[in-house]
XYZ file of C-alpha atoms in Angstrom:
693
model
C -18.473 147.808 -25.567
C -15.348 146.330 -27.404
C -12.091 147.530 -26.311
C -9.358 146.810 -29.273
C -5.707 146.124 -27.870
C -2.671 145.798 -30.024
C 0.153 143.065 -28.343
C 3.787 143.317 -30.037
C 4.919 140.648 -28.757
C 3.155 137.124 -29.254
C 6.335 134.802 -28.773
C 6.575 135.538 -25.064
C 5.251 133.994 -22.712
C 4.519 137.363 -20.522
C 3.120 139.012 -23.182
C 0.499 135.896 -24.223
C -0.135 135.413 -20.954
C -1.217 138.960 -19.432
C -2.927 139.379 -22.415
C -5.318 136.286 -21.675
C -5.418 137.330 -17.913
C -6.958 141.083 -18.999
C -9.230 139.303 -21.402
C -10.928 136.903 -18.889
C -10.812 140.019 -16.071
C -12.050 141.633 -18.766
C -14.981 139.322 -20.556
C -16.368 138.932 -16.323
C -17.463 142.583 -16.385
C -18.747 142.514 -20.126
C -15.613 144.077 -21.867
C -15.106 142.857 -25.126
C -11.881 142.306 -25.344
C -9.771 142.488 -28.886
C -6.584 141.410 -29.532
C -4.271 141.879 -32.564
C -1.659 139.091 -32.583
C 1.200 139.997 -35.399
C 2.704 136.360 -36.930
C 5.067 138.225 -38.725
C 6.926 141.541 -39.033
C 7.781 143.557 -42.267
C 11.315 144.082 -41.367
C 13.228 139.878 -40.686
C 16.410 141.210 -40.069
C 15.137 143.213 -36.890
C 12.559 140.999 -36.539
C 15.720 138.220 -35.678
C 16.992 140.754 -33.577
C 13.892 141.763 -31.580
C 13.673 138.171 -30.928
C 17.077 137.718 -29.431
C 16.964 141.205 -27.234
C 13.733 139.412 -26.099
C 14.784 135.982 -25.110
C 18.230 136.486 -24.076
C 20.148 133.812 -26.364
C 21.131 133.129 -29.968
C 19.201 130.588 -30.418
C 17.110 129.779 -33.944
C 15.492 126.763 -32.811
C 14.926 127.560 -29.513
C 13.435 131.204 -31.190
C 10.882 129.649 -33.726
C 9.834 126.779 -30.658
C 8.401 129.598 -28.241
C 7.002 131.380 -30.209
C 4.946 128.649 -32.136
C 3.593 127.769 -29.291
C 2.559 131.074 -27.514
C 1.313 132.067 -31.393
C -0.456 128.797 -31.010
C -1.938 130.106 -27.350
C -2.993 133.308 -28.359
C -4.857 132.003 -30.974
C -6.471 129.643 -28.769
C -7.187 132.136 -26.162
C -7.328 135.296 -27.952
C -9.236 136.671 -30.541
C -7.720 139.106 -33.018
C -10.128 141.951 -34.776
C -9.280 145.516 -35.381
C -11.536 147.269 -34.027
C -11.344 150.458 -31.028
C -13.647 152.131 -28.773
C -12.576 155.376 -26.334
C -10.959 153.467 -23.899
C -7.846 155.534 -21.503
C -5.723 152.858 -22.362
C -3.004 154.834 -19.713
C -5.623 154.291 -17.057
C -5.692 150.621 -18.112
C -2.710 149.688 -18.043
C -1.840 152.211 -14.288
C -4.032 150.239 -12.418
C -2.734 146.072 -13.537
C 0.489 146.877 -14.571
C 2.457 146.215 -17.886
C -1.046 144.307 -19.726
C -2.530 146.246 -22.133
C 0.199 148.002 -24.203
C 2.869 147.178 -26.062
C 5.535 145.990 -23.427
C 8.130 148.522 -24.840
C 5.888 151.425 -23.520
C 5.565 150.355 -19.963
C 3.291 153.508 -18.367
C 5.030 154.431 -15.056
C 3.475 154.745 -11.639
C 2.996 158.003 -10.712
C 5.194 159.512 -7.885
C 3.060 160.207 -5.361
C 2.428 156.290 -5.094
C 4.572 153.794 -6.809
C 2.740 150.310 -7.162
C 3.093 147.216 -9.213
C 0.239 144.969 -10.283
C -0.455 142.450 -12.772
C -3.636 141.623 -13.695
C -2.801 137.575 -13.045
C -3.333 138.815 -9.805
C -6.550 139.681 -10.328
C -7.975 136.415 -11.277
C -9.017 133.861 -9.010
C -7.944 130.623 -8.882
C -10.772 128.904 -10.687
C -9.580 131.066 -13.623
C -6.148 128.381 -14.352
C -8.357 125.620 -14.313
C -8.023 124.871 -17.900
C -4.729 124.440 -17.734
C -4.478 121.904 -15.508
C -3.574 118.238 -15.208
C -5.769 116.039 -13.230
C -2.961 113.927 -12.446
C -1.248 114.623 -9.503
C 2.877 114.023 -8.906
C 3.455 111.983 -6.133
C 5.946 113.366 -4.273
C 6.733 117.259 -3.952
C 9.199 119.032 -6.034
C 10.395 122.554 -5.936
C 10.066 124.068 -10.024
C 12.865 125.976 -11.084
C 12.657 128.516 -13.760
C 16.053 130.511 -14.617
C 16.397 133.417 -17.387
C 19.675 134.065 -17.211
C 22.735 132.702 -16.364
C 24.564 135.162 -13.730
C 25.363 135.603 -10.114
C 25.994 131.654 -9.815
C 22.016 131.026 -10.059
C 22.526 126.971 -10.741
C 24.579 126.493 -7.634
C 21.686 128.430 -5.374
C 19.022 126.557 -6.749
C 20.992 123.181 -5.887
C 21.835 124.277 -2.111
C 17.614 124.919 -1.958
C 16.771 121.825 -3.354
C 18.862 119.497 -0.869
C 18.175 121.721 1.761
C 13.812 121.859 1.389
C 14.830 117.753 0.013
C 12.377 118.707 -2.370
C 12.400 116.414 -5.671
C 13.836 118.901 -8.984
C 11.901 120.142 -12.139
C 12.918 122.705 -14.146
C 12.489 125.100 -17.399
C 13.825 127.993 -18.829
C 16.142 129.515 -21.654
C 19.108 128.516 -19.715
C 20.198 124.580 -19.260
C 22.168 124.120 -16.295
C 22.974 120.442 -15.906
C 21.397 119.871 -11.716
C 22.360 116.237 -10.107
C 19.093 113.899 -10.184
C 16.461 116.890 -11.668
C 13.888 116.354 -14.688
C 14.095 119.039 -17.182
C 11.298 120.091 -20.106
C 13.093 122.414 -22.774
C 10.092 123.453 -24.231
C 6.864 124.195 -22.390
C 4.090 125.533 -23.510
C 2.465 128.562 -21.786
C -0.509 125.120 -20.114
C 2.050 123.266 -19.031
C 4.374 126.655 -17.293
C 0.967 127.078 -15.456
C 0.729 123.618 -14.732
C 4.452 122.708 -13.188
C 4.000 126.074 -10.925
C 0.687 125.091 -9.805
C 1.521 122.035 -8.692
C 4.939 123.149 -7.132
C 6.136 123.201 -3.289
C 8.240 125.284 -3.529
C 9.018 127.834 -7.340
C 13.307 129.629 -7.590
C 12.986 131.865 -10.584
C 14.083 134.926 -12.689
C 11.268 135.455 -14.154
C 8.213 137.788 -13.293
C 5.842 135.809 -14.656
C 6.899 133.063 -13.223
C 7.172 134.647 -9.689
C 3.098 136.297 -10.715
C 1.918 132.621 -10.787
C 3.918 131.526 -7.967
C 1.985 134.378 -6.105
C -0.867 133.777 -7.413
C -1.135 130.483 -6.229
C 0.319 131.067 -2.803
C 3.963 129.014 -3.428
C 6.796 129.667 -1.257
C 9.293 131.058 -3.613
C 12.274 133.108 -3.745
C 13.369 135.140 -6.473
C 16.759 135.502 -8.004
C 18.495 138.978 -8.995
C 19.548 139.661 -12.253
C 16.055 138.766 -14.785
C 13.907 140.811 -16.561
C 11.608 143.398 -14.579
C 14.044 142.704 -11.440
C 12.463 146.455 -10.853
C 9.103 146.030 -11.275
C 9.158 142.455 -9.046
C 11.289 144.354 -6.812
C 7.982 147.042 -6.712
C 5.263 144.217 -6.274
C 7.117 142.178 -3.492
C 8.106 145.472 -1.458
C 3.982 146.250 -1.633
C 3.485 142.669 -0.663
C 5.455 142.699 1.997
C 7.522 139.800 0.468
C 10.795 141.753 -0.467
C 12.898 139.829 1.680
C 12.571 136.903 -0.514
C 14.226 138.489 -3.212
C 17.457 137.529 -3.271
C 20.431 140.153 -4.364
C 23.636 137.995 -3.131
C 23.390 134.312 -3.716
C 25.747 133.669 -1.393
C 23.704 135.476 1.517
C 21.778 132.604 3.896
C 18.035 131.662 2.343
C 15.585 133.269 4.061
C 11.562 132.469 3.135
C 8.592 134.896 4.140
C 5.765 133.265 4.755
C 2.272 134.177 6.534
C -1.292 135.092 6.020
C -0.445 139.135 6.800
C 1.596 139.148 3.363
C -1.518 137.784 1.200
C -3.539 140.176 3.544
C -1.965 143.137 1.901
C -2.397 141.350 -1.637
C -6.262 141.695 -1.201
C -6.669 144.765 0.563
C -4.867 145.905 -3.286
C -6.868 143.400 -5.359
C -10.005 145.521 -3.656
C -7.766 149.227 -4.518
C -7.405 147.156 -8.075
C -11.327 146.828 -8.508
C -12.298 150.074 -7.341
C -10.009 151.645 -10.209
C -11.381 149.399 -12.491
C -15.405 151.123 -11.389
C -13.951 154.457 -12.332
C -12.536 153.507 -16.005
C -15.501 151.522 -16.702
C -19.249 153.234 -14.521
C -20.933 150.827 -16.486
C -20.035 147.956 -14.560
C -20.254 147.926 -10.225
C -17.965 146.260 -8.290
C -20.070 142.683 -7.775
C -19.163 141.958 -11.202
C -15.855 142.314 -10.219
C -15.925 139.832 -7.120
C -15.301 136.143 -8.686
C -15.756 132.979 -6.665
C -13.516 130.891 -6.270
C -15.698 128.324 -7.526
C -16.431 126.286 -11.099
C -20.001 127.461 -10.374
C -18.835 131.354 -11.709
C -20.315 133.085 -10.360
C -20.005 136.464 -8.437
C -20.017 137.151 -4.472
C -22.693 138.839 -4.504
C -25.172 136.425 -6.633
C -24.161 133.375 -4.328
C -27.290 132.372 -2.257
C -24.800 130.006 0.578
C -27.399 127.439 -0.326
C -24.627 124.909 0.038
C -26.481 122.598 -3.030
C -22.786 123.287 -4.835
C -21.004 121.600 -2.107
C -23.002 118.741 -1.057
C -23.542 117.782 -4.553
C -19.624 117.449 -5.182
C -18.484 113.847 -5.552
C -15.073 114.357 -4.853
C -15.435 116.845 -1.572
C -13.804 119.221 -3.706
C -15.560 122.105 -2.427
C -15.675 123.812 1.023
C -17.307 126.373 2.499
C -14.847 129.398 4.137
C -16.283 131.984 5.937
C -15.675 135.648 4.604
C -14.705 138.455 6.900
C -18.376 139.511 7.748
C -19.449 136.285 8.672
C -21.026 134.751 5.981
C -20.252 131.282 3.717
C -19.132 130.931 0.682
C -17.669 128.423 -1.492
C -14.162 127.770 -2.594
C -12.538 124.564 -5.116
C -9.828 123.332 -4.127
C -8.751 122.376 -7.972
C -6.178 119.535 -6.999
C -9.372 116.732 -6.158
C -11.918 118.651 -8.625
C -11.904 116.662 -11.278
C -13.813 119.265 -14.121
C -17.582 116.989 -13.818
C -18.837 120.560 -14.449
C -22.302 119.044 -11.865
C -21.702 122.128 -8.416
C -22.601 124.752 -11.979
C -25.222 121.831 -13.627
C -27.248 122.398 -9.969
C -26.157 126.131 -8.835
C -29.305 127.887 -7.896
C -28.097 130.968 -9.845
C -27.515 129.043 -13.358
C -30.874 127.480 -13.394
C -34.480 128.474 -12.951
C -35.235 127.551 -9.193
C -38.808 128.328 -9.137
C -41.968 126.808 -8.820
C -43.287 125.964 -12.466
C -47.044 126.557 -11.165
C -49.483 124.086 -12.408
C -52.690 125.820 -13.201
C -55.001 127.176 -10.497
C -52.327 127.716 -8.356
C -50.605 130.122 -6.465
C -53.587 130.008 -3.793
C -53.528 132.198 -0.474
C -54.955 132.523 2.615
C -54.903 133.472 6.351
C -55.041 131.306 9.221
C -54.540 130.394 12.873
C -54.271 127.258 14.787
C -56.938 127.368 16.752
C -55.231 127.006 19.828
C -53.798 130.041 21.320
C -51.097 127.504 23.132
C -49.778 125.946 20.184
C -49.753 130.561 18.829
C -48.554 131.188 22.086
C -45.455 128.868 21.621
C -44.687 130.439 17.577
C -44.022 133.619 16.186
C -47.482 133.797 14.127
C -50.834 131.836 14.082
C -49.215 128.004 15.151
C -49.383 126.379 11.766
C -45.687 124.848 11.078
C -46.870 122.479 14.887
C -49.401 121.050 12.159
C -47.586 120.638 9.817
C -44.854 118.465 12.518
C -47.554 116.862 13.907
C -49.039 115.439 10.265
C -45.470 114.526 9.036
C -44.527 112.979 12.372
C -47.669 110.625 13.770
C -49.095 110.682 10.547
C -46.524 109.884 8.218
C -44.336 108.304 10.410
C -41.775 110.618 8.873
C -39.380 112.957 10.246
C -38.670 116.854 10.537
C -36.224 119.190 9.511
C -36.157 122.944 11.090
C -33.791 124.907 13.558
C -32.730 124.920 16.599
C -30.337 127.336 18.293
C -27.205 124.949 20.036
C -26.177 125.344 23.237
C -23.768 127.411 22.444
C -27.333 129.719 20.462
C -26.039 129.152 17.381
C -28.586 128.409 14.915
C -28.184 125.265 13.283
C -30.206 122.901 11.092
C -31.405 119.440 12.714
C -34.265 116.521 12.167
C -36.538 116.023 15.009
C -38.052 112.530 15.099
C -40.351 113.500 17.837
C -42.293 116.097 18.514
C -40.621 117.034 21.734
C -37.764 117.534 19.173
C -39.552 119.827 16.902
C -40.512 122.087 19.936
C -37.174 123.500 19.424
C -37.550 124.803 15.825
C -40.562 127.175 16.819
C -39.628 130.112 16.936
C -38.578 133.214 14.495
C -34.559 133.160 14.576
C -33.593 135.830 13.059
C -29.848 134.464 11.800
C -28.639 132.787 9.139
C -28.380 128.959 10.701
C -25.666 126.679 9.760
C -27.079 123.474 7.939
C -24.187 121.936 6.565
C -24.614 118.546 6.261
C -28.123 117.926 5.617
C -29.319 118.367 2.069
C -27.231 114.181 2.241
C -29.209 112.839 5.054
C -32.421 114.491 3.637
C -31.432 112.256 0.860
C -30.611 108.933 2.616
C -33.882 109.019 4.160
C -35.652 110.085 1.041
C -34.197 107.121 -0.184
C -35.175 104.814 2.647
C -38.604 105.654 1.814
C -38.901 107.915 4.798
C -41.394 110.867 4.695
C -39.712 113.817 5.188
C -41.025 117.327 6.139
C -38.313 119.926 5.548
C -38.623 123.573 6.239
C -36.009 127.080 5.644
C -35.830 129.870 3.642
C -36.393 129.776 -0.065
C -32.446 129.659 -0.566
C -32.439 126.967 1.888
C -35.403 125.330 -0.296
C -34.137 125.707 -3.998
C -30.969 124.352 -3.178
C -32.230 121.104 -1.593
C -34.912 120.699 -4.452
C -31.262 121.262 -6.815
C -29.506 119.132 -4.846
C -31.950 116.015 -4.955
C -32.237 117.194 -8.705
C -35.845 114.992 -8.863
C -38.603 115.479 -7.208
C -39.820 112.756 -4.218
C -43.569 112.084 -3.062
C -42.104 111.836 0.623
C -40.653 114.604 1.003
C -42.164 118.369 1.645
C -41.305 121.735 1.289
C -42.455 124.250 3.692
C -40.626 127.861 2.728
C -40.594 130.294 5.141
C -41.608 133.832 3.641
C -38.002 135.933 4.465
C -36.974 139.203 5.038
C -33.616 138.856 4.404
C -30.626 136.730 5.765
C -27.968 138.804 9.374
C -25.090 138.132 9.411
C -23.975 134.642 12.238
C -21.206 136.769 13.610
C -22.258 140.299 13.974
C -24.805 137.872 15.677
C -22.807 135.751 17.645
C -20.975 139.592 18.641
C -24.219 140.446 19.672
C -24.952 138.146 22.179
C -20.990 138.215 23.673
C -22.113 141.574 24.342
C -25.728 141.228 26.636
C -22.879 138.170 28.026
C -20.686 140.241 29.153
C -23.234 143.033 29.778
C -24.816 140.499 33.087
C -21.231 138.859 33.692
C -23.298 135.633 33.029
C -23.647 132.640 29.654
C -27.214 133.328 27.833
C -29.014 129.863 27.541
C -32.318 131.030 25.699
C -32.786 133.346 23.319
C -36.337 133.533 21.645
C -36.611 136.781 19.495
C -40.248 137.180 19.322
C -41.805 135.767 22.949
C -45.534 136.464 23.628
C -45.960 135.427 26.948
C -46.533 139.437 27.687
C -49.552 141.264 25.303
C -46.709 142.624 23.137
C -44.324 140.441 21.158
C -40.076 141.263 22.440
C -37.035 139.748 21.896
C -36.572 137.559 25.722
C -33.225 136.649 26.506
C -32.641 133.815 29.720
C -29.832 133.665 31.434
C -27.421 131.321 33.413
C -27.075 132.944 36.693
C -31.615 133.492 36.328
C -31.476 136.745 34.792
C -34.169 137.500 32.645
C -34.137 140.489 29.988
C -36.254 141.782 27.410
C -36.691 144.154 24.900
C -39.063 145.381 22.352
C -38.170 143.629 19.186
C -39.284 146.111 17.030
C -36.839 148.635 18.276
C -34.227 146.687 19.218
C -30.459 147.637 18.060
C -30.141 143.976 16.224
C -33.232 143.529 15.568
C -33.238 147.933 13.567
C -30.085 147.075 11.661
C -31.264 143.401 10.391
C -34.752 144.646 9.540
C -32.854 147.729 7.481
C -30.495 145.263 5.392
C -27.300 146.940 7.508
C -26.507 143.230 8.341
C -27.550 141.003 5.544
C -25.824 138.758 3.751
C -25.393 140.519 -0.197
C -26.841 137.758 -2.285
C -30.155 139.265 -0.416
C -29.897 142.430 -2.746
C -30.647 139.883 -5.931
C -32.967 137.462 -4.728
C -35.119 135.461 -7.067
C -37.079 134.162 -4.388
C -39.354 137.175 -4.301
C -43.541 137.665 -4.582
C -44.472 134.466 -7.573
C -41.648 132.585 -7.553
C -41.816 130.509 -5.253
C -40.034 127.338 -3.658
C -42.154 125.428 -1.123
C -45.388 123.418 -1.242
C -46.025 126.175 1.251
C -45.208 128.859 2.052
C -45.824 130.197 5.604
C -44.879 133.751 6.771
C -46.937 136.706 8.549
C -49.731 138.246 7.795
C -49.191 141.437 8.412
C -52.241 142.938 6.972
C -54.994 141.111 8.882
C -56.635 144.220 10.876
C -57.121 145.874 7.715
C -58.956 143.026 5.738
C -60.580 140.939 8.814
C -60.960 143.176 12.328
C -62.270 140.114 14.120
C -58.541 138.930 14.156
C -57.923 141.985 16.753
C -56.063 140.334 19.910
C -55.776 136.888 18.264
C -51.972 137.319 18.375
C -51.055 135.935 15.872
C -52.103 134.805 12.293
C -50.321 133.129 9.918
C -50.090 134.336 5.761
C -49.751 131.184 3.613
C -49.217 130.341 0.056
C -50.387 126.839 -1.373
C -47.552 126.622 -4.756
C -48.812 122.730 -5.667
C -50.872 119.856 -5.322
C -48.809 118.342 -2.584
C -49.630 121.453 -0.915
C -53.602 121.772 -1.075
C -53.980 118.614 0.363
C -51.959 119.671 3.403
C -53.780 121.595 3.806
C -56.718 119.749 4.175
C -55.597 117.169 5.825
C -54.786 120.538 9.175
C -58.277 122.036 7.941
C -60.033 121.486 10.661
C -57.946 122.770 13.133
C -57.649 126.247 11.726
C -59.440 129.077 12.100
C -59.051 130.480 8.466
C -59.356 133.463 4.942
C -59.823 132.785 1.872
C -57.107 136.321 0.859
C -56.310 137.482 -2.497
C -52.077 137.426 -3.672
C -51.713 140.832 -3.045
C -53.797 140.815 0.036
C -51.009 137.923 1.369
C -47.961 140.092 0.608
C -49.304 143.270 2.394
C -46.403 144.325 5.003
C -44.253 141.409 2.769
C -41.953 142.974 0.240
C -42.159 141.615 -3.037
C -39.359 142.214 -4.743
C -35.477 142.308 -3.301
C -33.866 145.439 -1.581
C -31.179 146.834 -2.180
C -27.786 147.665 -0.457
C -27.394 150.631 1.782
C -24.288 152.599 1.658
C -24.844 152.756 5.719
C -24.559 148.507 5.658
C -20.588 149.053 3.992
C -19.894 151.198 6.755
C -21.602 148.469 8.684
C -19.006 146.608 7.989
C -16.506 147.939 7.837
C -16.141 149.179 11.912
C -17.480 145.780 12.977
C -13.666 144.765 13.908
C -12.996 149.026 15.734
C -16.535 149.466 17.625
C -17.959 147.235 20.041
C -21.560 146.103 18.550
C -23.870 147.814 20.625
C -22.265 151.123 19.926
C -22.129 150.616 16.533
C -25.661 149.129 15.772
C -27.036 152.204 18.460
C -25.424 154.306 15.339
C -27.317 153.136 12.948
C -30.793 152.756 14.871
C -32.931 154.816 12.399
C -35.967 155.156 15.313
C -35.494 158.507 18.103
C -36.733 155.959 20.553
C -34.631 152.902 21.325
C -34.032 150.241 23.442
C -32.290 148.106 24.886
C -32.525 144.423 26.891
C -32.791 145.291 30.408
C -34.769 144.311 33.132
C -36.892 145.350 35.976
C -36.898 144.890 39.845
C -40.867 145.324 40.391
C -41.797 142.992 37.436
C -41.946 142.415 33.753
C -42.426 145.645 31.798
C -44.483 145.921 29.003
C -45.717 148.489 26.424
C -49.789 149.046 25.613
C -51.776 148.519 22.612
C -53.117 151.812 22.582
C -50.981 153.939 24.046
C -47.722 152.558 22.898
C -45.971 153.524 26.335
C -44.142 151.273 29.071
C -45.752 149.848 31.276
C -44.562 147.998 34.184
C -46.422 145.079 35.963
C -45.579 144.359 39.574
C -45.325 141.102 41.096
C -48.292 142.407 43.104
C -50.045 143.449 39.994
C -50.134 146.951 40.522
C -49.633 148.213 36.925
C -47.172 152.179 36.918
C -46.025 154.569 34.100
C -42.131 153.751 32.556
C -39.891 155.930 30.489
C -38.515 154.383 27.543
C -34.397 154.217 27.884
């Protein structure tokens, strides 16, 4: 779609910066924006008087300088074309403030609910990065920018500077004489952005400077008497920052700060983006949600693989948890040196799955011959054989996921088979693996053999982070359904602990102590409770993609897009093709994706019961493409802080018969394979029927 926008003024910061921000935002959602920026007006007399009106002073030299700077900025960052396609400009103006129309045609907010929103506030900090200098100021400073004199503004600025004990830098269309202050007479738009970003405090009567200060989350004061102060008052009122509007410079200095104000700003951002969806129905909401990260991807695309964070040479990227409990990268612009490495290795920005060599992939189904190994594993017990080969034969290490003392899933490195046992069994929750990639690289560089097991996106992140192949690295990719929220998992465990009045010390998602696999929870006070995992409220929410990471709906590591040398998963279709496996209690589907994987299977083949299968058979019961996000997912996370977790998950359990963890005074509850009825094995070995809860 092409959108034509006429901007009457290229001589003022307000117009050109809003035009640039508008183009930046709309380009992110696939709208090509063409701006017309006239270099002259037909009537030179009117042009001259109009300049004076805009700048608020009769300074021809200043007018020409600012005109040149802003015109150069416009030419560099905006296009100049004259073609329009049907878009309701008034709607866009209403959504984003005074952006897409001439300055004298501001659409007024409606009478029911007035609000003003600037396109600058819809952008992420990273969008401004190109305008920032890498040199940081040695000492914190206060930046003041005044457009109009009056109300003793310079005296007020001096008072704040002394109170805050900061250095002082200033600019603007008036030139007061401050003591010990650094003055820049003509600022380009780039310099204006840079000065505000690096400042510690901002004082202004300019709307555009104020909007930038808010966008950069600076402490600020706005002095009454500037242009568009009506819009400023409206904007500060809705953000909960109206106390920062100074009507009288004789009043005591007060600056309102706090996260609550910016929480309101975040809510307004969501609201504005929803309105943009109404104007441009062909776009999706995730296109509007860019990460504050130089990888230049949307939030819904981010796997959280940590490759960008770990590869950053300046530690400029950190992972921050959102309200759903998932981690996303955010960049510290002060540390970033614009090397572009994070964008280069991002597994969304490059093809991260394997290029198959001739003869691959192959598929087999297999189980460990030892029943005890199968019993301790969620599936066929193949992983223990791989780990044993890595540690005993290769004198290497194994990387896997275990529960820590707080039952948080974490990635760790095991040196012995005793340590490896903590990795056994499925963990249906997103693990924490911060710092693992650099440790793996160090081991590889030392010549140690490393067997890495993880989800496909994590395996892809590791390979991308390493940026070269290592002969001593073997990657085992775990077939993934989706990635549940650690926050939801923790809330569910807290619910169980509160219910049993004891701390959880151990849990198993697919315990095989009994004929039917169940979730098993062991408490500090000795209580042991179980639940049918396929009917449990938490598991159903995970299975139905109601608590999963948004990127799972856009996952590219499905079907024949593999990452590991081997891919391990459950062979759900085993009885359909091989009835003789009935009662075997665990069979793996294995994809052999590389020569290295083929060699590994040959090393452990004597310990396997195995059959060759087709690629299609391997995916019986395993999804071949990413699922779509359901509306119910939004509902679940929307209620997460309002409804008790078990009550919430139970509302969305799609089964008529639902089970929660429970214990039996008479023995252990199991499910009969044939009838599906619950049976209780008493301490004396007797059985009796028991109804479902």
